[in-house]
Amino acid sequence: MRRLALTSLLAVAPAVLGAQSSQFGVRGLGLPGRGLATHAIASGGAFGLFDSESSQNPAALTGATSLTSIFTISQGFRSQENPAGSASTRDTRFPQLMVVGPVRQARGALGLSYSNYTNRDFTLASSSTVDIRGVPVGITDTLSSRGGLNDIRLAGAYRIHDRWTFGAGLHVISGNNRLESRRSFDDPDFVTSRQQAEISYAGVGASVGVIRQFGPRFAVAAMVRSDGHLNVDRDSVRVGQVDLPYSFGLGLH
């Protein structure tokens, strides 16, 4: 009865959440991805630290009882409103690919995953007027980007006395953004100009995790991850570095 009452309360009390982002916020590394499998995504990420098919906590790999391959597809629907009008968009992403299996002789598990770290697909267009030899000419500028960052993780976990599970993972972060800037003129006598560049990234990170089982109905999980920094190259020329964040997680099950 308690579960039924709680479920009914959640069903009749919806809320609207305002996202702290903008369709024009494109100066960073992109929209963050989530290395979660379908089970964890359906729970809003609540089971991510305990899910052997997700890439959040390497200690959770011991939950795999047989060799398993996971391929996750995510469909996104968005709506935008701005002074130029409104529109609805849809995109398809592949946030998680993993192969995980137990090592029975060692009471452990190994896993290799490929997940989306950030997504930076966008196209922005603006119109204005410029003076060319004293004559105003209408122009349209378009800036587009295709690409993002990917997280390749090799991880292992080890179980001790069916109560403690420890895990560690090595992360290779790589990817690129293909940028294109185009300017077209309303006057057909002017030729459209275009500039292209490819921004590539490479970095290495590490993560550690632990799960403590206190009984058949209660467990605690924790993880720490450091992604270090990314080397940034533009058209194969090193242009700088970008520091990536630390991640901390704590979950009760």
mmCIF file of C-alpha atoms in Angstrom:
data_model
loop_
_atom_site.group_PDB
_atom_site.id
_atom_site.type_symbol
_atom_site.label_atom_id
_atom_site.label_comp_id
_atom_site.label_asym_id
_atom_site.label_seq_id
_atom_site.Cartn_x
_atom_site.Cartn_y
_atom_site.Cartn_z
ATOM 1 C CA MET A 1 0.000 0.000 0.000
ATOM 2 C CA ARG A 2 2.868 2.385 0.736
ATOM 3 C CA ARG A 3 4.369 1.805 -2.691
ATOM 4 C CA LEU A 4 0.993 2.286 -4.359
ATOM 5 C CA ALA A 5 0.405 5.536 -2.450
ATOM 6 C CA LEU A 6 3.878 6.858 -3.340
ATOM 7 C CA THR A 7 3.446 5.966 -7.005
ATOM 8 C CA SER A 8 0.037 7.655 -7.116
ATOM 9 C CA LEU A 9 1.443 10.793 -5.479
ATOM 10 C CA LEU A 10 4.266 11.051 -8.010
ATOM 11 C CA ALA A 11 1.857 10.495 -10.894
ATOM 12 C CA VAL A 12 -0.485 13.340 -9.917
ATOM 13 C CA ALA A 13 2.205 15.850 -8.941
ATOM 14 C CA PRO A 14 4.153 16.663 -12.134
ATOM 15 C CA ALA A 15 6.563 19.584 -12.194
ATOM 16 C CA VAL A 16 8.176 21.673 -14.903
ATOM 17 C CA LEU A 17 11.955 22.051 -14.720
ATOM 18 C CA GLY A 18 13.808 24.885 -16.425
ATOM 19 C CA ALA A 19 17.031 23.705 -18.086
ATOM 20 C CA GLN A 20 20.078 25.863 -17.428
ATOM 21 C CA SER A 21 21.249 25.960 -21.017
ATOM 22 C CA SER A 22 20.620 27.678 -24.307
ATOM 23 C CA GLN A 23 20.562 26.548 -27.898
ATOM 24 C CA PHE A 24 23.201 29.252 -28.464
ATOM 25 C CA GLY A 25 25.509 28.055 -25.657
ATOM 26 C CA VAL A 26 27.984 26.425 -28.040
ATOM 27 C CA ARG A 27 31.358 27.822 -26.956
ATOM 28 C CA GLY A 28 32.262 24.883 -24.698
ATOM 29 C CA LEU A 29 33.030 21.249 -25.484
ATOM 30 C CA GLY A 30 29.383 20.417 -26.168
ATOM 31 C CA LEU A 31 26.324 18.919 -24.538
ATOM 32 C CA PRO A 32 27.471 16.402 -21.871
ATOM 33 C CA GLY A 33 26.708 12.776 -22.568
ATOM 34 C CA ARG A 34 25.781 10.045 -20.108
ATOM 35 C CA GLY A 35 27.452 6.644 -20.181
ATOM 36 C CA LEU A 36 24.314 4.799 -19.097
ATOM 37 C CA ALA A 37 22.544 1.707 -20.376
ATOM 38 C CA THR A 38 18.789 1.509 -20.917
ATOM 39 C CA HIS A 39 17.994 0.258 -17.404
ATOM 40 C CA ALA A 40 19.821 3.176 -15.784
ATOM 41 C CA ILE A 41 18.454 5.767 -18.225
ATOM 42 C CA ALA A 42 14.884 4.623 -17.520
ATOM 43 C CA SER A 43 15.455 5.281 -13.803
ATOM 44 C CA GLY A 44 16.779 8.788 -14.463
ATOM 45 C CA GLY A 45 20.304 7.586 -13.739
ATOM 46 C CA ALA A 46 19.436 6.372 -10.230
ATOM 47 C CA PHE A 47 20.882 2.879 -10.786
ATOM 48 C CA GLY A 48 23.953 4.057 -12.699
ATOM 49 C CA LEU A 49 26.445 3.408 -9.886
ATOM 50 C CA PHE A 50 25.155 -0.165 -9.469
ATOM 51 C CA ASP A 51 24.580 -1.054 -13.122
ATOM 52 C CA SER A 52 27.149 -3.375 -14.697
ATOM 53 C CA GLU A 53 26.023 -2.272 -18.178
ATOM 54 C CA SER A 54 26.776 1.430 -17.525
ATOM 55 C CA SER A 55 30.131 3.222 -17.514
ATOM 56 C CA GLN A 56 29.822 5.224 -14.307
ATOM 57 C CA ASN A 57 31.210 2.926 -11.604
ATOM 58 C CA PRO A 58 33.866 0.331 -12.546
ATOM 59 C CA ALA A 59 33.082 -1.655 -9.377
ATOM 60 C CA ALA A 60 29.616 -2.473 -10.756
ATOM 61 C CA LEU A 61 31.098 -4.744 -13.446
ATOM 62 C CA THR A 62 30.919 -7.764 -11.129
ATOM 63 C CA GLY A 63 27.140 -7.673 -11.538
ATOM 64 C CA ALA A 64 27.565 -9.282 -14.978
ATOM 65 C CA THR A 65 26.943 -13.031 -14.674
ATOM 66 C CA SER A 66 27.778 -13.887 -18.299
ATOM 67 C CA LEU A 67 29.479 -12.365 -21.317
ATOM 68 C CA THR A 68 27.181 -9.523 -22.375
ATOM 69 C CA SER A 69 27.199 -6.997 -25.217
ATOM 70 C CA ILE A 70 25.156 -3.779 -24.913
ATOM 71 C CA PHE A 71 24.232 -1.267 -27.601
ATOM 72 C CA THR A 72 22.142 1.736 -26.541
ATOM 73 C CA ILE A 73 20.215 4.129 -28.812
ATOM 74 C CA SER A 74 18.801 7.416 -27.521
ATOM 75 C CA GLN A 75 16.166 9.485 -29.324
ATOM 76 C CA GLY A 76 15.977 13.167 -28.403
ATOM 77 C CA PHE A 77 13.138 15.632 -28.987
ATOM 78 C CA ARG A 78 13.606 19.378 -28.473
ATOM 79 C CA SER A 79 11.678 22.560 -29.010
ATOM 80 C CA GLN A 80 13.194 26.020 -29.438
ATOM 81 C CA GLU A 81 11.674 29.460 -29.197
ATOM 82 C CA ASN A 82 13.430 32.717 -30.073
ATOM 83 C CA PRO A 83 12.562 36.067 -31.683
ATOM 84 C CA ALA A 84 12.940 34.468 -35.131
ATOM 85 C CA GLY A 85 10.261 31.862 -34.429
ATOM 86 C CA SER A 86 9.883 28.401 -32.971
ATOM 87 C CA ALA A 87 10.850 24.930 -34.147
ATOM 88 C CA SER A 88 10.987 21.314 -33.068
ATOM 89 C CA THR A 89 13.979 19.085 -33.709
ATOM 90 C CA ARG A 90 14.777 15.418 -33.271
ATOM 91 C CA ASP A 91 18.113 13.637 -33.091
ATOM 92 C CA THR A 92 19.374 10.092 -32.653
ATOM 93 C CA ARG A 93 22.438 9.296 -30.559
ATOM 94 C CA PHE A 94 24.324 6.186 -29.553
ATOM 95 C CA PRO A 95 25.448 6.962 -25.996
ATOM 96 C CA GLN A 96 26.691 3.539 -24.910
ATOM 97 C CA LEU A 97 28.373 0.472 -26.361
ATOM 98 C CA MET A 98 29.844 -2.099 -23.986
ATOM 99 C CA VAL A 99 31.163 -5.647 -23.780
ATOM 100 C CA VAL A 100 31.429 -7.021 -20.217
ATOM 101 C CA GLY A 101 31.962 -10.471 -18.770
ATOM 102 C CA PRO A 102 32.958 -12.241 -15.549
ATOM 103 C CA VAL A 103 36.362 -13.711 -14.735
ATOM 104 C CA ARG A 104 35.135 -16.551 -12.562
ATOM 105 C CA GLN A 105 38.512 -17.869 -11.433
ATOM 106 C CA ALA A 106 39.445 -14.436 -10.060
ATOM 107 C CA ARG A 107 36.019 -13.440 -8.663
ATOM 108 C CA GLY A 108 36.086 -10.402 -10.882
ATOM 109 C CA ALA A 109 34.966 -8.943 -14.197
ATOM 110 C CA LEU A 110 36.365 -7.034 -17.157
ATOM 111 C CA GLY A 111 34.625 -4.559 -19.418
ATOM 112 C CA LEU A 112 35.326 -2.429 -22.480
ATOM 113 C CA SER A 113 32.956 0.435 -23.242
ATOM 114 C CA TYR A 114 32.549 3.220 -25.770
ATOM 115 C CA SER A 115 30.308 6.086 -24.665
ATOM 116 C CA ASN A 116 29.454 9.653 -25.613
ATOM 117 C CA TYR A 117 31.336 12.250 -23.534
ATOM 118 C CA THR A 118 30.012 15.396 -25.223
ATOM 119 C CA ASN A 119 28.006 16.176 -28.353
ATOM 120 C CA ARG A 120 28.654 19.373 -30.319
ATOM 121 C CA ASP A 121 26.350 19.329 -33.334
ATOM 122 C CA PHE A 122 24.830 22.708 -34.134
ATOM 123 C CA THR A 123 24.159 25.197 -36.907
ATOM 124 C CA LEU A 124 23.669 28.915 -36.250
ATOM 125 C CA ALA A 125 22.620 31.513 -38.836
ATOM 126 C CA SER A 126 22.351 35.298 -38.608
ATOM 127 C CA SER A 127 21.561 38.083 -41.060
ATOM 128 C CA SER A 128 22.861 41.651 -41.164
ATOM 129 C CA THR A 129 24.037 44.398 -43.529
ATOM 130 C CA VAL A 130 27.584 45.513 -44.328
ATOM 131 C CA ASP A 131 28.906 48.450 -46.311
ATOM 132 C CA ILE A 132 30.999 47.498 -49.341
ATOM 133 C CA ARG A 133 32.541 50.522 -51.054
ATOM 134 C CA GLY A 134 29.835 52.660 -49.484
ATOM 135 C CA VAL A 135 26.952 50.438 -50.666
ATOM 136 C CA PRO A 136 24.915 48.488 -48.058
ATOM 137 C CA VAL A 137 24.746 44.780 -48.922
ATOM 138 C CA GLY A 138 22.729 42.167 -47.058
ATOM 139 C CA ILE A 139 24.632 39.125 -45.815
ATOM 140 C CA THR A 140 23.847 35.824 -44.120
ATOM 141 C CA ASP A 141 26.462 34.212 -41.857
ATOM 142 C CA THR A 142 26.259 30.510 -40.983
ATOM 143 C CA LEU A 143 28.405 28.713 -38.403
ATOM 144 C CA SER A 144 28.077 24.937 -38.112
ATOM 145 C CA SER A 145 29.788 22.211 -36.118
ATOM 146 C CA ARG A 146 29.624 18.432 -36.350
ATOM 147 C CA GLY A 147 31.312 16.113 -33.896
ATOM 148 C CA GLY A 148 31.984 15.693 -30.196
ATOM 149 C CA LEU A 149 34.050 13.739 -27.678
ATOM 150 C CA ASN A 150 34.028 10.006 -26.999
ATOM 151 C CA ASP A 151 35.027 8.077 -23.886
ATOM 152 C CA ILE A 152 36.686 4.684 -24.340
ATOM 153 C CA ARG A 153 36.980 2.851 -21.011
ATOM 154 C CA LEU A 154 38.850 -0.336 -20.107
ATOM 155 C CA ALA A 155 37.879 -1.372 -16.585
ATOM 156 C CA GLY A 156 38.106 -4.254 -14.155
ATOM 157 C CA ALA A 157 36.498 -5.133 -10.829
ATOM 158 C CA TYR A 158 37.218 -7.578 -8.008
ATOM 159 C CA ARG A 159 34.860 -8.919 -5.342
ATOM 160 C CA ILE A 160 35.992 -9.720 -1.777
ATOM 161 C CA HIS A 161 33.917 -11.983 0.500
ATOM 162 C CA ASP A 162 30.671 -11.073 -1.310
ATOM 163 C CA ARG A 163 30.544 -7.764 0.580
ATOM 164 C CA TRP A 164 33.228 -5.492 -0.857
ATOM 165 C CA THR A 165 33.735 -4.852 -4.564
ATOM 166 C CA PHE A 166 36.502 -2.654 -5.903
ATOM 167 C CA GLY A 167 37.003 -1.451 -9.453
ATOM 168 C CA ALA A 168 39.251 0.777 -11.557
ATOM 169 C CA GLY A 169 39.065 2.079 -15.085
ATOM 170 C CA LEU A 170 41.309 3.763 -17.648
ATOM 171 C CA HIS A 171 39.595 6.303 -19.896
ATOM 172 C CA VAL A 172 40.805 7.489 -23.292
ATOM 173 C CA ILE A 173 38.954 10.640 -24.373
ATOM 174 C CA SER A 174 39.163 11.631 -28.008
ATOM 175 C CA GLY A 175 37.118 13.248 -30.743
ATOM 176 C CA ASN A 176 36.916 16.153 -33.141
ATOM 177 C CA ASN A 177 34.724 19.046 -34.250
ATOM 178 C CA ARG A 178 34.406 19.873 -37.942
ATOM 179 C CA LEU A 179 33.692 23.603 -38.112
ATOM 180 C CA GLU A 180 32.500 25.568 -41.116
ATOM 181 C CA SER A 181 31.875 29.318 -41.392
ATOM 182 C CA ARG A 182 30.031 30.554 -44.475
ATOM 183 C CA ARG A 183 29.048 34.066 -45.614
ATOM 184 C CA SER A 184 26.625 34.575 -48.508
ATOM 185 C CA PHE A 185 25.533 37.880 -50.028
ATOM 186 C CA ASP A 186 22.116 38.991 -51.142
ATOM 187 C CA ASP A 187 23.778 40.555 -54.194
ATOM 188 C CA PRO A 188 24.567 37.726 -56.669
ATOM 189 C CA ASP A 189 27.602 39.676 -57.928
ATOM 190 C CA PHE A 190 29.479 38.715 -54.747
ATOM 191 C CA VAL A 191 30.891 35.208 -54.325
ATOM 192 C CA THR A 192 30.060 33.207 -51.214
ATOM 193 C CA SER A 193 33.037 32.823 -48.865
ATOM 194 C CA ARG A 194 33.697 29.741 -46.744
ATOM 195 C CA GLN A 195 36.230 28.791 -44.082
ATOM 196 C CA GLN A 196 36.713 25.298 -42.626
ATOM 197 C CA ALA A 197 38.681 23.905 -39.702
ATOM 198 C CA GLU A 198 38.922 20.661 -37.774
ATOM 199 C CA ILE A 199 39.465 20.756 -34.012
ATOM 200 C CA SER A 200 40.692 17.458 -32.544
ATOM 201 C CA TYR A 201 41.039 16.471 -28.882
ATOM 202 C CA ALA A 202 42.955 13.784 -26.989
ATOM 203 C CA GLY A 203 43.248 13.035 -23.285
ATOM 204 C CA VAL A 204 43.494 10.295 -20.657
ATOM 205 C CA GLY A 205 41.565 9.875 -17.401
ATOM 206 C CA ALA A 206 41.089 7.336 -14.611
ATOM 207 C CA SER A 207 38.299 6.269 -12.289
ATOM 208 C CA VAL A 208 37.987 4.121 -9.163
ATOM 209 C CA GLY A 209 34.863 2.789 -7.487
ATOM 210 C CA VAL A 210 33.644 0.668 -4.595
ATOM 211 C CA ILE A 211 30.408 -1.086 -3.631
ATOM 212 C CA ARG A 212 29.700 -2.227 -0.059
ATOM 213 C CA GLN A 213 26.925 -4.792 0.330
ATOM 214 C CA PHE A 214 25.368 -4.667 3.814
ATOM 215 C CA GLY A 215 22.825 -7.393 3.148
ATOM 216 C CA PRO A 216 20.430 -8.611 0.472
ATOM 217 C CA ARG A 217 18.433 -5.354 0.575
ATOM 218 C CA PHE A 218 20.953 -2.558 1.152
ATOM 219 C CA ALA A 219 24.179 -1.451 -0.562
ATOM 220 C CA VAL A 220 26.304 1.692 -0.843
ATOM 221 C CA ALA A 221 28.349 2.676 -3.911
ATOM 222 C CA ALA A 222 30.915 5.431 -4.420
ATOM 223 C CA MET A 223 33.159 6.503 -7.284
ATOM 224 C CA VAL A 224 35.797 9.121 -8.071
ATOM 225 C CA ARG A 225 36.947 10.070 -11.541
ATOM 226 C CA SER A 226 39.599 12.442 -12.875
ATOM 227 C CA ASP A 227 39.703 13.247 -16.583
ATOM 228 C CA GLY A 228 42.890 15.326 -16.535
ATOM 229 C CA HIS A 229 43.154 17.638 -19.524
ATOM 230 C CA LEU A 230 42.634 17.554 -23.272
ATOM 231 C CA ASN A 231 45.248 18.458 -25.848
ATOM 232 C CA VAL A 232 43.594 20.598 -28.519
ATOM 233 C CA ASP A 233 44.819 20.611 -32.133
ATOM 234 C CA ARG A 234 43.472 22.746 -34.954
ATOM 235 C CA ASP A 235 44.227 21.327 -38.382
ATOM 236 C CA SER A 236 46.981 19.139 -36.831
ATOM 237 C CA VAL A 237 48.616 22.095 -35.041
ATOM 238 C CA ARG A 238 48.653 22.193 -31.214
ATOM 239 C CA VAL A 239 46.754 25.262 -30.016
ATOM 240 C CA GLY A 240 46.320 24.614 -26.283
ATOM 241 C CA GLN A 241 44.860 22.502 -23.506
ATOM 242 C CA VAL A 242 41.473 22.280 -21.800
ATOM 243 C CA ASP A 243 41.127 21.142 -18.179
ATOM 244 C CA LEU A 244 38.384 18.579 -17.589
ATOM 245 C CA PRO A 245 36.411 18.206 -14.349
ATOM 246 C CA TYR A 246 36.619 15.763 -11.480
ATOM 247 C CA SER A 247 33.565 13.587 -10.851
ATOM 248 C CA PHE A 248 32.305 12.213 -7.535
ATOM 249 C CA GLY A 249 29.368 9.893 -7.007
ATOM 250 C CA LEU A 250 27.599 8.326 -4.037
ATOM 251 C CA GLY A 251 24.553 6.062 -4.219
ATOM 252 C CA LEU A 252 22.324 4.062 -1.875
ATOM 253 C CA HIS A 253 20.448 1.000 -3.075
#
